[in-house]
């Protein structure tokens, strides 16, 4: 008791109390973990465009960017903000298929190019919005401007060629654009199919076959990277299927090779989902071969 | 600074002299310190807080302990740190030698908080009558914000302790001017606050001004010489560039394109800060009010506390402890010119006990004014002189008023400490997911991985991987270039509830370049991802 009294009254009081406090903390929390084990991952897909395209993330992005737009004074930064809001609305459209989102995307893309900045992706994305809306003239114009800013913008070259071939029925210009494209990036979908069609229509069968084969060969890679593609995966599958069908017909008529014809027919049937088109293809092949 | 002096004006009226105050108030202070530590024990959280600055301090301390110098070892390239002064990280480096986790330094922060209470008692022992002194000690010990900052590894409480120590030595050297060793020791201690927090410049200026006003030229010269020498040495060893000047000159650091602040902008900033601090922050700091307190209530408490604090401040300037008042004025002036979006209770913590002192002194003065004014024969000069000395003993009514005021202020502070758990934010789902990403990175990536994320210091402590934040630009190509230049290998896409910058800046960059990223780890509720950055 006398020791306690001495401690309480004397100059030992504070050192003892502080020592007890530190001791208490060190003992109480000595096993506290400052690291842990990670929670199990929940999403099997590795494609960021697919995984990140979530309603809440997109909504947050749009809200955050619109708030920042109000505070951004720098002209260049403002354009980037407008463009990024457009991207977010475009992604929202791809997720929810709400026409109003596509309209908003197109509006923000248009605002981002109002002062004609020298930034190719702004025009390219505007072209994409027009393409989805079915306004192919404006889309082609936007892609052309993107190419005037950056002549090697592969996606603008790609989309322009697609619009020119499928929508306007052109051949020479898309052929030139796609050949330029393939020199820069040989791995883009649909390009080889379009070239195959152009060469087929012009009677250059060997070159057509080369391009159809290339399109078919690249398809498995396209399928894995579906989320990164700038074109719809259905279009990619369609073009690959058609490439196989063209090859099946060509190996049945011009370059007779039964095995190759059968193999390509089977690959076509594995990709084509429409029953009517499948039936039609089988009927056509029956005309060339005795299939029972 | 002066000790008790009885003035004949206050010999009228029955003085309060109960037995409890006849004893040495030191016993009451011991009780207050024990209660303070018990309250700290109730709310102690061993985890780092989520503001990130404590992580930076701890990392700087670890860097010094590892022999790497004063460097941000959590950032790419381990650059020399240019922001915080060196003293507190130096202190943390000592505990890094002894303990490999933040636990020991966090425990010593609690000791510092208790030492603040003890120092307040010793500093104002000769300046306040026992009831007022005990009230002040009780308020300091019960302060919710002081308790909060006695848990986390931030420099506010160590800075406060250093200023108190310096003030004690200032008084001691004034009482014993013939001891040169004391003069030099006081001088050395007086330059430590500025090396703990840059706002310590206010303390240095107050020290010199007060020394000159007291006609004590040697302390002023010693302080100035030591300050110049230490600052030059520190800058020469680290960097001449300091971000504080840059932040002061910017209109808004979160929107750099708004450029530098203009003269009108500065006036507006001072007015905004006066409104914010005077309107809510000071009241919230004194009373530890919750954030959802109605504006009218906070405003009313603000008005009363500012009135009493103002009276107490004026009285303090007339008395012998005026260095406290002058320092507080300079301190608040610096807060007034800082960017308004950063205004918070945190910046008040270094002068919180002094604000309590002003409030107590203001109540004391207000209570004594009627008796002063009743004496018609007193001149203004005599009244002012009466106000400049300590009132002792205290009339019964005044002591009761002080006790009620102390209870009214201390009660919500204690309630805050026992009812709301500290660091609740670090256990929210967004933070749990963020830390899980850090754990995944630590377990699944090589040691030289570089991770782009929103809170590099906290992420580094958990993942043991260096990182960078994404540049605050909307140009997605610049963000991609930043990743390439810094050899980023992974990116954390968080979904923090308290900020949306990751979505605003990173989402457009990622979806514009989907071929450059692979999702390697994903969590829900909220959506949080780790993406691998793929070389072109």
CSV table of N, CA and C in Angstrom, one decimal, chain A residues 15 26 30 44 63 68 74-75 101 133 138 148 150 161 198-199 218-219 224 238 241 261 270 274 276:
chain,number,residue,atom,x,y,z
A,15,UNK,N,4.8,8.2,-15.5
A,15,UNK,CA,5.5,7.1,-16.2
A,15,UNK,C,4.8,5.7,-16.0
A,26,UNK,N,-0.3,-2.8,-26.6
A,26,UNK,CA,0.5,-3.8,-27.3
A,26,UNK,C,0.0,-5.2,-27.0
A,30,UNK,N,-1.9,-7.4,-30.1
A,30,UNK,CA,-0.7,-8.0,-30.5
A,30,UNK,C,-0.9,-8.9,-31.7
A,44,UNK,N,-15.8,-14.4,-64.1
A,44,UNK,CA,-14.9,-15.2,-64.9
A,44,UNK,C,-14.4,-14.5,-66.2
A,63,UNK,N,-22.2,11.0,-64.0
A,63,UNK,CA,-22.5,12.1,-63.0
A,63,UNK,C,-21.2,12.8,-62.7
A,68,UNK,N,-17.8,17.6,-63.2
A,68,UNK,CA,-16.5,18.2,-63.6
A,68,UNK,C,-16.6,19.2,-64.7
A,74,UNK,N,-10.5,25.1,-68.8
A,74,UNK,CA,-9.6,24.9,-69.9
A,74,UNK,C,-10.3,24.3,-71.1
A,75,UNK,N,-10.1,25.0,-72.3
A,75,UNK,CA,-10.9,24.6,-73.5
A,75,UNK,C,-10.6,23.1,-73.9
A,101,UNK,N,-30.1,7.2,-74.7
A,101,UNK,CA,-28.6,7.2,-74.4
A,101,UNK,C,-27.8,7.4,-75.6
A,133,UNK,N,-27.0,4.7,-85.3
A,133,UNK,CA,-28.4,5.3,-85.5
A,133,UNK,C,-28.8,5.1,-87.0
A,138,UNK,N,-23.7,10.8,-92.5
A,138,UNK,CA,-23.0,11.5,-91.5
A,138,UNK,C,-21.8,10.7,-90.9
A,148,UNK,N,-8.7,12.5,-92.0
A,148,UNK,CA,-7.9,13.6,-92.4
A,148,UNK,C,-7.0,14.1,-91.3
A,150,UNK,N,-5.9,12.0,-88.7
A,150,UNK,CA,-4.9,10.9,-88.5
A,150,UNK,C,-5.1,9.8,-89.6
A,161,UNK,N,-14.7,1.8,-94.4
A,161,UNK,CA,-14.8,0.7,-95.5
A,161,UNK,C,-16.0,-0.1,-95.3
A,198,UNK,N,-15.2,-8.3,-102.7
A,198,UNK,CA,-14.8,-7.4,-103.8
A,198,UNK,C,-14.0,-8.2,-104.9
A,199,UNK,N,-13.1,-9.0,-104.5
A,199,UNK,CA,-12.3,-9.7,-105.5
A,199,UNK,C,-13.1,-10.8,-106.2
A,218,UNK,N,-8.9,-16.1,-88.7
A,218,UNK,CA,-8.8,-15.1,-87.6
A,218,UNK,C,-10.0,-15.1,-86.7
A,219,UNK,N,-11.1,-15.8,-87.1
A,219,UNK,CA,-12.3,-15.7,-86.3
A,219,UNK,C,-12.2,-16.2,-84.8
A,224,UNK,N,-12.7,-14.5,-79.0
A,224,UNK,CA,-12.1,-14.3,-77.6
A,224,UNK,C,-12.1,-12.8,-77.2
A,238,UNK,N,-21.2,-13.3,-88.5
A,238,UNK,CA,-21.8,-13.4,-89.8
A,238,UNK,C,-20.8,-13.4,-90.9
A,241,UNK,N,-18.9,-16.6,-90.9
A,241,UNK,CA,-19.7,-17.7,-91.5
A,241,UNK,C,-19.8,-17.6,-93.0
A,261,UNK,N,-14.5,-28.4,-99.2
A,261,UNK,CA,-15.8,-28.0,-99.3
A,261,UNK,C,-16.7,-28.4,-98.1
A,270,UNK,N,-21.8,-24.4,-88.2
A,270,UNK,CA,-21.5,-24.3,-86.8
A,270,UNK,C,-21.7,-22.8,-86.4
A,274,UNK,N,-29.3,-18.9,-88.2
A,274,UNK,CA,-30.6,-18.8,-88.8
A,274,UNK,C,-31.0,-20.1,-89.5
A,276,UNK,N,-33.3,-20.8,-91.7
A,276,UNK,CA,-33.6,-20.7,-93.2
A,276,UNK,C,-32.3,-20.6,-94.0
